[in-house]
Short mmCIF file of C-alpha atoms in Angstrom, two decimals:
data_model
loop_
_atom_site.label_atom_id
_atom_site.label_comp_id
_atom_site.label_asym_id
_atom_site.label_seq_id
_atom_site.Cartn_x
_atom_site.Cartn_y
_atom_site.Cartn_z
CA MET A 8 -43.62 29.59 -22.06
CA ILE A 9 -45.18 26.16 -22.65
CA GLU A 10 -46.93 24.49 -19.76
CA VAL A 11 -48.29 20.98 -20.00
CA ARG A 12 -50.24 19.72 -16.95
CA GLY A 13 -51.61 16.27 -16.47
CA LEU A 14 -52.04 15.91 -20.30
CA THR A 15 -53.75 12.66 -21.30
CA LYS A 16 -54.90 11.74 -24.79
CA ARG A 17 -56.63 8.50 -25.70
CA PHE A 18 -57.46 7.40 -29.17
CA GLY A 19 -60.09 4.73 -28.63
CA SER A 20 -58.38 2.23 -26.35
CA THR A 21 -54.88 3.50 -27.12
CA VAL A 22 -53.35 5.82 -24.62
CA ALA A 23 -51.00 8.13 -26.65
CA VAL A 24 -50.20 10.46 -23.84
CA ASP A 25 -50.52 9.51 -20.21
CA ASP A 26 -50.69 12.18 -17.47
CA LEU A 27 -47.78 14.17 -18.86
CA SER A 28 -46.55 17.28 -17.17
CA PHE A 29 -43.62 19.55 -17.99
CA THR A 30 -42.80 23.24 -18.37
CA ILE A 31 -40.67 24.71 -21.15
CA GLU A 32 -38.79 27.82 -20.10
CA PRO A 33 -38.49 30.72 -22.38
CA GLY A 34 -35.23 31.61 -24.15
CA ARG A 35 -33.90 28.05 -24.33
CA VAL A 36 -33.78 25.23 -26.76
CA THR A 37 -35.54 22.27 -25.37
CA GLY A 38 -35.34 18.89 -27.08
CA PHE A 39 -38.35 16.65 -26.90
CA LEU A 40 -37.09 13.05 -27.10
CA GLY A 41 -38.63 9.66 -27.26
CA PRO A 42 -38.74 6.63 -29.53
CA ASN A 43 -41.24 6.49 -32.39
CA GLY A 44 -44.74 6.23 -31.01
CA ALA A 45 -43.85 7.65 -27.62
CA GLY A 46 -46.52 10.32 -27.90
CA LYS A 47 -44.36 13.30 -29.04
CA THR A 48 -46.44 14.31 -31.95
CA THR A 49 -49.71 13.95 -30.03
CA THR A 50 -48.28 16.15 -27.31
CA LEU A 51 -47.10 18.80 -29.69
CA ARG A 52 -50.44 18.78 -31.47
CA ALA A 53 -52.26 19.16 -28.22
CA ILE A 54 -50.03 22.13 -27.32
CA LEU A 55 -50.95 23.58 -30.82
CA GLY A 56 -54.67 23.10 -30.21
CA LEU A 57 -55.01 20.54 -33.04
CA VAL A 58 -55.72 17.61 -30.79
CA ARG A 59 -58.23 17.83 -27.93
CA PRO A 60 -56.79 16.46 -24.66
CA THR A 61 -58.85 13.72 -22.95
CA ALA A 62 -57.71 15.26 -19.78
CA GLY A 63 -55.25 17.92 -18.55
CA THR A 64 -54.11 21.20 -20.28
CA ALA A 65 -51.43 22.43 -22.57
CA THR A 66 -50.96 26.15 -22.67
CA ILE A 67 -48.67 28.65 -24.25
CA GLY A 68 -47.92 31.75 -22.13
CA GLY A 69 -50.80 30.71 -19.91
CA ARG A 70 -53.38 30.45 -22.68
CA PRO A 71 -54.61 27.56 -24.83
CA TYR A 72 -53.45 27.93 -28.45
CA ALA A 73 -56.95 28.84 -29.73
CA ALA A 74 -57.06 31.72 -27.20
CA LEU A 75 -53.93 33.40 -28.59
CA GLU A 76 -54.83 36.67 -30.20
CA GLU A 77 -52.23 36.38 -32.98
CA PRO A 78 -51.19 32.73 -33.03
CA LEU A 79 -48.73 32.92 -35.88
CA ARG A 80 -46.99 35.90 -34.39
CA THR A 81 -46.68 34.02 -31.05
CA VAL A 82 -45.85 30.43 -32.14
CA GLY A 83 -44.30 29.12 -35.35
CA ALA A 84 -44.85 25.43 -35.79
CA VAL A 85 -43.45 22.82 -38.18
CA LEU A 86 -45.42 19.67 -38.44
CA GLU A 87 -45.26 16.87 -41.10
CA ALA A 88 -43.27 17.79 -44.22
CA SER A 89 -45.79 16.43 -46.65
CA ALA A 90 -48.66 18.68 -45.67
CA PHE A 91 -48.81 20.93 -48.72
CA HIS A 92 -51.17 21.10 -51.70
CA PRO A 93 -48.94 19.70 -54.39
CA GLY A 94 -50.51 22.01 -57.04
CA ARG A 95 -49.85 25.17 -55.25
CA SER A 96 -46.55 27.02 -55.30
CA GLY A 97 -44.41 27.45 -52.26
CA ARG A 98 -44.93 31.21 -52.21
CA ASN A 99 -48.70 30.90 -52.66
CA HIS A 100 -48.82 28.42 -49.79
CA LEU A 101 -47.23 30.96 -47.52
CA ARG A 102 -49.36 33.81 -48.95
CA SER A 103 -52.57 31.87 -48.12
CA LEU A 104 -51.45 31.54 -44.48
CA ALA A 105 -50.30 35.13 -44.37
CA VAL A 106 -53.57 36.49 -45.62
CA ALA A 107 -55.51 34.41 -43.00
CA ALA A 108 -53.26 35.55 -40.23
CA GLY A 109 -53.12 39.22 -41.41
CA ILE A 110 -49.43 39.12 -42.03
CA GLY A 111 -47.92 41.27 -44.74
CA GLU A 112 -46.56 40.13 -48.01
CA ASP A 113 -43.03 41.29 -47.12
CA ARG A 114 -42.85 38.66 -44.41
CA VAL A 115 -43.52 35.86 -47.05
CA ASP A 116 -40.46 36.96 -49.04
CA HIS A 117 -38.41 37.32 -45.88
CA ALA A 118 -39.33 33.79 -44.71
CA LEU A 119 -38.58 32.38 -48.10
CA GLY A 120 -35.23 34.11 -48.07
CA ALA A 121 -34.48 32.89 -44.52
CA VAL A 122 -34.89 29.22 -45.66
CA GLY A 123 -33.15 29.69 -49.02
CA LEU A 124 -36.27 28.94 -51.07
CA THR A 125 -36.61 32.34 -52.95
CA ASP A 126 -35.63 30.89 -56.33
CA ALA A 127 -37.98 27.87 -56.03
CA ALA A 128 -40.90 29.81 -54.47
CA GLY A 129 -42.79 30.06 -57.77
CA ARG A 130 -42.77 26.30 -58.45
CA ARG A 131 -45.42 23.90 -57.50
CA VAL A 132 -44.71 22.13 -54.23
CA GLY A 133 -45.37 18.83 -55.93
CA GLY A 134 -41.96 19.11 -57.52
CA TYR A 135 -40.13 19.90 -54.33
CA SER A 136 -37.74 17.50 -52.71
CA LEU A 137 -38.33 16.39 -49.11
CA GLY A 138 -35.68 18.79 -47.90
CA MET A 139 -37.34 21.69 -49.78
CA ARG A 140 -40.67 20.80 -48.18
CA GLN A 141 -39.13 20.84 -44.82
CA ARG A 142 -37.64 24.20 -45.48
CA LEU A 143 -41.02 25.42 -46.68
CA GLY A 144 -42.61 24.25 -43.47
CA ILE A 145 -39.88 26.14 -41.49
CA ALA A 146 -40.60 29.29 -43.61
CA GLY A 147 -44.29 28.92 -42.61
CA ALA A 148 -43.22 28.80 -38.97
CA LEU A 149 -41.19 31.95 -39.40
CA LEU A 150 -43.92 33.91 -41.17
CA GLY A 151 -45.12 35.74 -38.08
CA ASP A 152 -41.62 36.38 -36.63
CA PRO A 153 -42.70 34.42 -33.47
CA GLN A 154 -41.03 34.20 -30.11
CA LEU A 155 -41.57 30.40 -29.94
CA LEU A 156 -40.80 27.68 -32.46
CA VAL A 157 -42.40 24.24 -32.06
CA LEU A 158 -40.91 21.62 -34.46
CA ASP A 159 -41.88 18.02 -34.89
CA GLU A 160 -39.05 15.91 -36.14
CA PRO A 161 -37.82 18.62 -38.48
CA ALA A 162 -34.71 16.66 -39.45
CA ASN A 163 -36.71 13.73 -40.75
CA GLY A 164 -35.74 13.15 -44.41
CA LEU A 165 -33.06 15.81 -44.43
CA ASP A 166 -29.58 15.03 -45.88
CA PRO A 167 -26.52 15.76 -43.73
CA GLN A 168 -26.26 19.35 -45.24
CA GLY A 169 -29.89 19.88 -44.39
CA ILE A 170 -29.39 18.68 -40.91
CA ARG A 171 -26.44 21.10 -40.48
CA TRP A 172 -28.55 23.95 -41.88
CA LEU A 173 -31.45 23.11 -39.57
CA ARG A 174 -29.12 23.01 -36.54
CA ASP A 175 -27.59 26.39 -37.46
CA SER A 176 -31.02 27.92 -38.07
CA LEU A 177 -32.35 26.78 -34.69
CA ARG A 178 -29.15 28.05 -32.97
CA ALA A 179 -29.51 31.44 -34.70
CA PHE A 180 -33.15 31.61 -33.72
CA ALA A 181 -32.37 30.77 -30.04
CA ALA A 182 -29.42 33.20 -30.07
CA ASP A 183 -31.95 35.97 -30.28
CA GLY A 184 -33.30 34.91 -26.87
CA ARG A 185 -36.25 33.06 -28.41
CA THR A 186 -37.61 29.67 -27.39
CA VAL A 187 -37.38 26.43 -29.32
CA PHE A 188 -39.10 23.17 -28.50
CA VAL A 189 -38.07 20.49 -31.03
CA SER A 190 -38.88 16.83 -31.04
CA SER A 191 -36.66 14.03 -32.28
CA HIS A 192 -36.36 10.25 -31.87
CA VAL A 193 -32.58 10.58 -32.30
CA LEU A 194 -30.70 12.29 -29.50
CA SER A 195 -27.67 13.16 -31.63
CA GLU A 196 -29.76 15.35 -33.83
CA ILE A 197 -30.46 17.81 -31.11
CA ALA A 198 -27.57 17.14 -28.69
CA GLN A 199 -25.55 19.96 -30.22
CA THR A 200 -28.42 22.45 -30.09
CA ALA A 201 -30.47 21.74 -27.01
CA ASP A 202 -30.03 23.25 -23.57
CA SER A 203 -32.31 20.73 -21.96
CA VAL A 204 -34.34 17.66 -22.85
CA VAL A 205 -37.76 16.31 -22.05
CA ILE A 206 -37.72 12.55 -22.53
CA ILE A 207 -40.92 10.57 -22.78
CA ASN A 208 -41.79 7.02 -23.57
CA ARG A 209 -45.17 5.41 -23.95
CA GLY A 210 -46.79 8.73 -23.31
CA LYS A 211 -45.17 9.15 -19.90
CA LEU A 212 -42.49 11.54 -18.77
CA ILE A 213 -39.17 9.82 -18.15
CA GLU A 214 -36.87 12.75 -17.49
CA HIS A 215 -36.77 16.49 -17.82
CA LEU A 216 -33.24 17.70 -17.34
CA PRO A 217 -30.46 19.88 -18.56
CA LEU A 218 -28.50 18.26 -21.35
CA ALA A 219 -25.32 18.71 -19.32
CA GLU A 220 -26.87 16.52 -16.59
CA LEU A 221 -27.57 13.88 -19.22
CA GLU A 222 -24.12 14.09 -20.48
CA ALA A 223 -22.81 13.70 -16.96
CA ARG A 224 -24.57 10.35 -16.84
CA ALA A 225 -22.56 9.21 -19.84
CA VAL A 226 -19.44 9.10 -17.71
CA ALA A 227 -16.59 6.91 -18.65
CA GLY A 228 -16.29 3.57 -16.95
CA THR A 229 -13.30 1.21 -16.58
CA ARG A 230 -13.26 -2.54 -17.01
CA VAL A 231 -10.58 -4.08 -14.83
CA ARG A 232 -9.28 -7.63 -14.18
CA SER A 233 -7.22 -8.57 -11.19
CA PRO A 234 -6.23 -11.76 -9.39
CA GLU A 235 -6.99 -9.86 -6.19
CA ALA A 236 -10.52 -8.83 -7.13
CA GLY A 237 -11.86 -8.74 -3.63
CA LYS A 238 -9.01 -6.50 -2.41
CA LEU A 239 -9.51 -4.16 -5.43
CA LEU A 240 -13.27 -3.88 -4.82
CA ALA A 241 -12.64 -2.91 -1.25
CA ALA A 242 -10.00 -0.40 -2.26
CA LEU A 243 -12.26 1.20 -4.90
CA ASP A 244 -15.03 1.24 -2.43
CA GLY A 245 -12.78 2.90 0.18
CA ALA A 246 -11.91 5.66 -2.49
CA GLY A 247 -15.72 6.30 -2.91
CA ILE A 248 -15.85 4.82 -6.38
CA GLU A 249 -18.89 2.76 -7.48
CA ALA A 250 -17.74 -0.65 -8.70
CA THR A 251 -19.40 -3.88 -9.55
CA ALA A 252 -17.96 -7.37 -9.90
CA LEU A 253 -19.00 -9.19 -13.00
CA ASP A 254 -19.59 -12.99 -13.25
CA ASP A 255 -16.43 -13.49 -15.26
CA GLY A 256 -14.32 -12.07 -12.43
CA ARG A 257 -13.90 -8.65 -13.99
CA ILE A 258 -14.82 -5.45 -12.23
CA VAL A 259 -16.49 -2.44 -13.76
CA ALA A 260 -15.70 0.81 -11.99
CA ARG A 261 -17.41 4.09 -12.70
CA THR A 262 -14.36 6.18 -13.18
CA GLU A 263 -11.46 6.76 -15.58
CA PRO A 264 -8.84 4.05 -16.07
CA PRO A 265 -5.86 6.16 -14.64
CA ARG A 266 -7.78 6.62 -11.34
CA VAL A 267 -8.24 2.81 -11.06
CA GLY A 268 -4.54 2.24 -11.92
CA GLU A 269 -3.51 4.72 -9.23
CA ILE A 270 -5.68 3.26 -6.51
CA ALA A 271 -4.45 -0.30 -7.41
CA ALA A 272 -0.77 0.80 -7.30
CA SER A 273 -1.22 2.53 -4.01
CA LYS A 274 -2.51 -0.65 -2.51
CA GLY A 275 -0.01 -2.87 -4.35
CA ILE A 276 -2.72 -4.75 -6.19
CA VAL A 277 -1.77 -6.60 -9.35
CA LEU A 278 -3.83 -5.85 -12.46
CA HIS A 279 -4.10 -7.99 -15.58
CA GLU A 280 -6.37 -5.77 -17.59
CA LEU A 281 -7.35 -2.07 -17.56
CA THR A 282 -9.72 -1.02 -20.34
CA ALA A 283 -11.66 2.20 -20.86
CA GLU A 284 -15.36 1.62 -21.32
CA SER A 285 -17.35 4.65 -22.28
CA SER A 286 -21.15 4.96 -22.65
CA SER A 287 -22.30 7.52 -25.10
CA LEU A 288 -25.16 10.06 -24.70
CA GLU A 289 -27.06 7.78 -27.02
CA ASP A 290 -26.51 4.83 -24.68
CA VAL A 291 -27.93 6.81 -21.78
CA PHE A 292 -30.95 7.79 -23.83
CA LEU A 293 -31.51 4.28 -25.00
CA ALA A 294 -31.18 2.95 -21.45
CA LEU A 295 -33.69 5.47 -20.24
CA THR A 296 -36.27 4.72 -22.93
CA GLU A 297 -35.77 1.01 -23.10
CA GLY A 298 -35.81 0.46 -19.41
CA GLU A 299 -39.44 1.43 -19.21
CA MET B 3 -63.64 36.84 -40.93
CA THR B 4 -62.75 38.93 -44.06
CA ARG B 5 -59.13 37.71 -43.80
CA LEU B 6 -60.29 34.09 -43.60
CA VAL B 7 -62.61 34.41 -46.61
CA ARG B 8 -59.84 36.19 -48.62
CA SER B 9 -57.48 33.39 -47.69
CA GLU B 10 -60.02 30.72 -48.89
CA LEU B 11 -60.56 32.59 -52.18
CA PHE B 12 -56.84 32.95 -52.65
CA LYS B 13 -56.43 29.13 -52.09
CA ALA B 14 -59.26 28.66 -54.74
CA ARG B 15 -57.38 30.57 -57.40
CA THR B 16 -53.93 29.14 -56.75
CA THR B 17 -54.70 25.54 -57.67
CA ARG B 18 -56.16 24.23 -60.83
CA THR B 19 -59.28 22.75 -59.22
CA ALA B 20 -61.66 25.74 -59.75
CA LEU B 21 -60.37 26.40 -63.25
CA GLY B 22 -60.60 22.69 -64.13
CA LEU B 23 -64.20 22.49 -62.86
CA ALA B 24 -65.08 25.68 -64.69
CA LEU B 25 -63.63 24.35 -68.02
CA GLY B 26 -65.20 20.94 -67.50
CA LEU B 27 -68.58 22.50 -66.81
CA LEU B 28 -68.26 24.81 -69.79
CA ALA B 29 -67.38 21.95 -72.09
CA ILE B 30 -70.45 19.88 -71.04
CA VAL B 31 -72.85 22.83 -71.21
CA LEU B 32 -71.49 24.17 -74.54
CA LEU B 33 -71.67 20.76 -76.14
CA ILE B 34 -75.33 20.30 -75.19
CA VAL B 35 -76.14 23.96 -76.08
CA ILE B 36 -74.51 23.52 -79.48
CA LEU B 37 -76.25 20.25 -80.16
CA THR B 38 -79.57 21.67 -79.08
CA ALA B 39 -79.22 24.79 -81.16
CA ALA B 40 -78.13 22.92 -84.25
CA LEU B 41 -80.26 19.85 -84.08
CA THR B 42 -83.65 20.82 -82.47
CA LYS B 43 -86.39 20.34 -85.04
CA LYS B 44 -89.04 23.00 -85.33
CA SER B 45 -92.55 21.87 -84.47
CA PRO B 46 -95.65 23.30 -86.24
CA ALA B 47 -96.22 25.12 -82.95
CA ASP B 48 -92.87 26.84 -83.29
CA THR B 49 -93.60 27.90 -86.87
CA LEU B 50 -97.08 29.20 -85.87
CA GLY B 51 -95.50 31.09 -82.90
CA VAL B 52 -97.71 29.20 -80.45
CA GLN B 53 -94.69 27.44 -78.87
CA ARG B 54 -93.01 30.10 -76.74
CA HIS B 55 -90.17 30.38 -74.16
CA ARG B 56 -87.80 28.08 -75.92
CA GLU B 57 -84.92 29.66 -73.87
CA GLU B 58 -85.72 26.95 -71.26
CA ASP B 59 -84.61 24.37 -73.77
CA ILE B 60 -81.46 26.02 -74.93
CA LEU B 61 -80.35 27.12 -71.51
CA GLY B 62 -81.44 23.80 -69.75
CA PRO B 63 -77.86 22.47 -69.44
CA LEU B 64 -76.99 25.29 -67.15
CA GLY B 65 -78.65 23.12 -64.54
CA PHE B 66 -75.27 21.38 -64.29
CA ALA B 67 -73.72 24.55 -62.82
CA PRO B 68 -74.93 24.03 -59.25
CA LEU B 69 -73.68 20.43 -59.33
CA PHE B 70 -70.21 21.64 -60.25
CA ALA B 71 -70.39 24.37 -57.52
CA LEU B 72 -71.22 21.56 -55.10
CA LEU B 73 -68.21 19.56 -56.26
CA PHE B 74 -66.00 22.64 -55.88
CA GLY B 75 -67.24 23.20 -52.29
CA LEU B 76 -66.70 19.50 -51.45
CA LEU B 77 -63.13 19.61 -52.93
CA ALA B 78 -62.30 22.93 -51.18
CA ALA B 79 -63.24 21.52 -47.76
CA THR B 80 -61.90 17.95 -48.12
CA SER B 81 -58.61 18.64 -49.94
CA GLU B 82 -57.37 20.40 -46.78
CA TYR B 83 -57.65 17.00 -45.06
CA ARG B 84 -56.48 15.05 -48.03
CA HIS B 85 -53.22 17.04 -48.24
CA GLY B 86 -52.86 17.77 -44.58
CA THR B 87 -52.97 21.53 -45.01
CA ILE B 88 -55.81 21.67 -42.52
CA SER B 89 -53.05 21.77 -39.77
CA ALA B 90 -51.44 24.90 -41.24
CA THR B 91 -54.79 26.47 -41.77
CA LEU B 92 -55.87 25.90 -38.25
CA LEU B 93 -52.54 27.05 -36.85
CA ALA B 94 -52.95 30.35 -38.73
CA ALA B 95 -56.62 30.63 -37.63
CA PRO B 96 -57.43 28.31 -34.69
CA TRP B 97 -61.00 29.47 -34.59
CA ARG B 98 -62.38 26.47 -36.27
CA HIS B 99 -66.06 27.44 -36.70
CA ARG B 100 -64.97 30.68 -38.43
CA VAL B 101 -62.72 28.72 -40.75
CA VAL B 102 -65.70 26.56 -41.71
CA VAL B 103 -67.94 29.54 -42.30
CA ALA B 104 -65.16 31.26 -44.35
CA LYS B 105 -64.89 28.10 -46.52
CA ILE B 106 -68.63 28.12 -46.99
CA ILE B 107 -68.70 31.84 -47.97
CA ALA B 108 -65.76 31.47 -50.26
CA SER B 109 -67.28 28.39 -51.99
CA ALA B 110 -70.54 30.34 -52.40
CA ILE B 111 -68.61 33.14 -54.07
CA VAL B 112 -66.86 30.61 -56.36
CA GLY B 113 -70.24 29.13 -57.14
CA VAL B 114 -71.57 32.48 -58.18
CA LEU B 115 -68.52 33.07 -60.46
CA LEU B 116 -68.89 29.50 -61.90
CA GLY B 117 -72.63 29.97 -62.57
CA ALA B 118 -72.25 33.48 -64.02
CA PHE B 119 -69.32 32.49 -66.28
CA VAL B 120 -71.00 29.51 -67.81
CA SER B 121 -74.31 31.28 -68.06
CA ALA B 122 -72.73 34.18 -69.94
CA VAL B 123 -70.96 31.88 -72.43
CA ALA B 124 -73.95 29.57 -72.90
CA SER B 125 -76.37 32.56 -73.37
CA ALA B 126 -74.07 34.38 -75.77
CA VAL B 127 -73.66 31.24 -77.90
CA GLY B 128 -77.07 29.63 -77.63
CA LEU B 129 -79.72 32.40 -77.45
CA PRO B 130 -78.83 34.23 -80.67
CA TRP B 131 -78.29 31.01 -82.57
CA PHE B 132 -81.62 29.56 -81.38
CA ALA B 133 -83.49 32.80 -82.11
CA ALA B 134 -81.88 32.99 -85.60
CA ARG B 135 -83.30 29.50 -86.34
CA GLY B 136 -86.76 30.86 -85.58
CA PHE B 137 -87.38 29.58 -82.10
CA HIS B 138 -89.11 31.99 -79.74
CA VAL B 139 -86.68 33.19 -77.13
CA ASP B 140 -87.71 35.51 -74.34
CA GLY B 141 -85.04 37.78 -72.95
CA SER B 142 -86.63 38.25 -69.57
CA GLY B 143 -87.20 34.54 -69.28
CA ALA B 144 -83.49 33.89 -70.08
CA VAL B 145 -82.50 36.41 -67.34
CA ARG B 146 -84.81 34.60 -64.89
CA ILE B 147 -83.05 31.33 -65.73
CA VAL B 148 -79.57 32.83 -65.35
CA VAL B 149 -80.43 34.40 -62.04
CA GLY B 150 -81.75 31.04 -60.88
CA VAL B 151 -78.57 29.25 -62.02
CA VAL B 152 -76.31 31.79 -60.25
CA ALA B 153 -78.40 31.64 -57.09
CA GLY B 154 -78.45 27.86 -57.28
CA SER B 155 -74.69 27.67 -57.76
CA LEU B 156 -74.18 30.05 -54.83
CA LEU B 157 -76.25 27.92 -52.56
CA TRP B 158 -74.81 24.55 -53.71
CA GLY B 159 -71.23 25.83 -53.56
CA ALA B 160 -71.96 26.64 -49.90
CA LEU B 161 -73.73 23.32 -49.40
CA GLY B 162 -70.68 21.47 -50.79
CA ALA B 163 -68.24 23.17 -48.35
CA GLY B 164 -70.55 22.53 -45.44
CA VAL B 165 -71.00 18.81 -46.29
CA GLY B 166 -67.22 18.51 -47.03
CA SER B 167 -66.48 19.95 -43.60
CA ILE B 168 -68.56 17.22 -42.11
CA VAL B 169 -67.44 14.26 -44.16
CA LYS B 170 -63.72 15.31 -44.65
CA ALA B 171 -62.76 12.11 -46.64
CA GLN B 172 -62.59 13.33 -50.20
CA VAL B 173 -63.41 10.25 -52.25
CA PRO B 174 -66.37 9.11 -50.10
CA ALA B 175 -67.62 12.73 -50.02
CA LEU B 176 -67.60 12.99 -53.85
CA ILE B 177 -68.97 9.56 -54.51
CA GLY B 178 -71.59 10.05 -51.83
CA ALA B 179 -72.68 13.34 -53.13
CA LEU B 180 -72.91 12.28 -56.70
CA ALA B 181 -74.73 9.07 -55.83
CA TRP B 182 -77.17 11.00 -53.72
CA VAL B 183 -77.92 13.62 -56.40
CA LEU B 184 -77.82 11.43 -59.46
CA VAL B 185 -79.25 8.23 -58.10
CA VAL B 186 -81.21 8.60 -54.93
CA GLU B 187 -82.81 11.96 -55.74
CA SER B 188 -83.59 10.90 -59.26
CA LEU B 189 -85.39 7.86 -57.96
CA LEU B 190 -87.28 9.87 -55.37
CA ASN B 191 -88.24 12.56 -57.89
CA GLY B 192 -89.41 9.82 -60.29
CA LEU B 193 -91.16 7.58 -57.94
CA VAL B 194 -92.45 9.85 -55.15
CA PRO B 195 -92.26 13.39 -56.40
CA ARG B 196 -94.13 14.74 -53.46
CA VAL B 197 -91.19 13.62 -51.27
CA GLY B 198 -88.49 14.26 -53.86
CA ARG B 199 -89.35 17.95 -54.05
CA PHE B 200 -88.11 18.40 -50.48
CA THR B 201 -84.72 16.93 -51.17
CA PRO B 202 -81.78 19.32 -51.84
CA GLY B 203 -82.05 18.55 -55.53
CA GLY B 204 -85.90 19.10 -55.51
CA ALA B 205 -85.41 22.40 -53.74
CA LEU B 206 -82.70 23.33 -56.26
CA ASN B 207 -85.16 22.64 -59.13
CA ALA B 208 -87.47 25.26 -57.70
CA VAL B 209 -84.62 27.73 -57.51
CA LEU B 210 -83.49 27.10 -61.04
CA GLY B 211 -86.96 27.36 -62.51
CA LEU B 212 -86.04 24.77 -65.17
CA ALA B 213 -88.19 21.77 -65.83
CA HIS B 214 -91.03 22.91 -63.50
CA ASN B 215 -94.00 20.60 -62.96
CA ASP B 216 -97.01 20.53 -60.61
CA ASP B 217 -94.98 19.08 -57.76
CA THR B 218 -92.15 21.66 -57.95
CA LEU B 219 -92.00 23.98 -54.91
CA SER B 220 -92.39 27.73 -55.41
CA THR B 221 -89.11 29.60 -56.02
CA ALA B 222 -89.25 31.23 -52.59
CA ALA B 223 -89.82 27.92 -50.94
CA GLY B 224 -86.96 26.37 -52.90
CA VAL B 225 -84.57 29.10 -51.82
CA ALA B 226 -85.68 28.91 -48.25
CA LEU B 227 -85.40 25.08 -48.15
CA THR B 228 -81.97 25.20 -49.77
CA LEU B 229 -80.82 27.85 -47.27
CA LEU B 230 -82.09 25.56 -44.52
CA TYR B 231 -79.83 22.75 -45.90
CA VAL B 232 -76.97 25.08 -46.12
CA ALA B 233 -77.47 26.29 -42.50
CA ALA B 234 -77.78 22.73 -41.25
CA ALA B 235 -74.62 21.64 -43.10
CA ALA B 236 -72.82 24.69 -41.72
CA VAL B 237 -73.86 24.19 -38.12
CA VAL B 238 -73.05 20.44 -38.20
CA GLY B 239 -69.81 21.07 -40.14
CA ALA B 240 -68.65 23.69 -37.61
CA ALA B 241 -69.61 21.50 -34.61
CA VAL B 242 -67.93 18.40 -36.04
CA THR B 243 -64.81 20.44 -37.05
CA GLN B 244 -64.65 22.00 -33.61
CA ARG B 245 -64.39 18.63 -31.93
CA ARG B 246 -62.22 16.85 -34.43
CA ASP B 247 -58.66 15.80 -33.70
CA ILE B 248 -56.29 16.93 -36.43
CA THR B 249 -53.69 14.19 -36.39
#
């Protein structure tokens, strides 16, 4: 659906995106993760034809965005939430886009209804809250009833109810077999929605993997203290469990505490401490992006 | 292209910019028209019927209309960048040169409406009043001025959108345009009129047919030169917009 090949974008001497390549499969929700300034927005804007790549290509269904015959019917995009004329009403903002894209008036009302803005649609956007603007942006993305949604940090500025609403909306959209590519700098925002994640940092690809695989990396660990540390290390090693001895004499094993206890008991090893130590998905994400 | 022009016209009528400019222009023009109609003293030449074509005096302030059309065109093009709506516009229509041309056409249409509206009101108020005070007012001369004002507003509306597409930063665009028209061109016209007549303002003077003098270009030359400026702004605006990163 989306194919990014060797994408590089320089702004003066700053390299925003550095030889980035990945493919977004259709019919899935893919999270686009990275810390602030990682190059997510520039990448998304390059995919949408708003930023000219210094090198490489970004295509949708094999074509650059500008070569799409009916772009709004193919891709719906949500970019920054503040990009509205404050003096124009929400409905008129959508109508101006619909007219340009040859989309019927009925779709404007449908999109407003879908994001729950029907009652506020006649008011000037200048009086909208951040959450309402974000909803209006999503309504704009839904105008053409597209097969692909591209969203840049759509949860920014949303309250918890808004985030819940966004999550449900994206799920409903993807449940129809459509494709979602959504960026965030916070993994937890999309962990419940995404099937897979593309992680970038400093413009470079770090990982592109199914979310389940990322979750598998967040396996539980066990911290264990024993007067027979050497013996325990050998026993764990013999059981095929990765274990590391720390400077303070403790051992960290990459498995659940009961398994460590069982192995120690079977070898008659005395334990003084057995503590569960879990790393969250967020820890894994932070380790991936900070390690660079 | 029709869709894009319709969208730009829709944008123009769904904010207060065009209406505000129209009312501001009307206020300025009406004020001067009323003061002129009420306060102009009759010369012996008027009384004797030797002084003719006083419509140029009473309708002179209509010369402000193209300037306001220019401001509208500048605002229409630059407000998209100021408010960030250019992203949504180019997502709906990623054919950038067409978007620039659509803005130029829409701003020309708004210019026509602006010029026609203020001309109609100023003529309806000023001409009968002036004539009633005994000044010679020629109907066909007045029509000639109104046609010039409408044509000038059309061309300068288009010019504004073209220049706005090049400059994109709203405040510098507005200040730069006003400084150019009101200061630089005034100086050129005053000091070296043979050069000044080839500036956009000099060419506009020829289109308007107001305040003609020996150095003024012919109407046809004025129209042709202004069209050339519009075309240059359109080509450069489209080329710059095509290459621009929308961040």
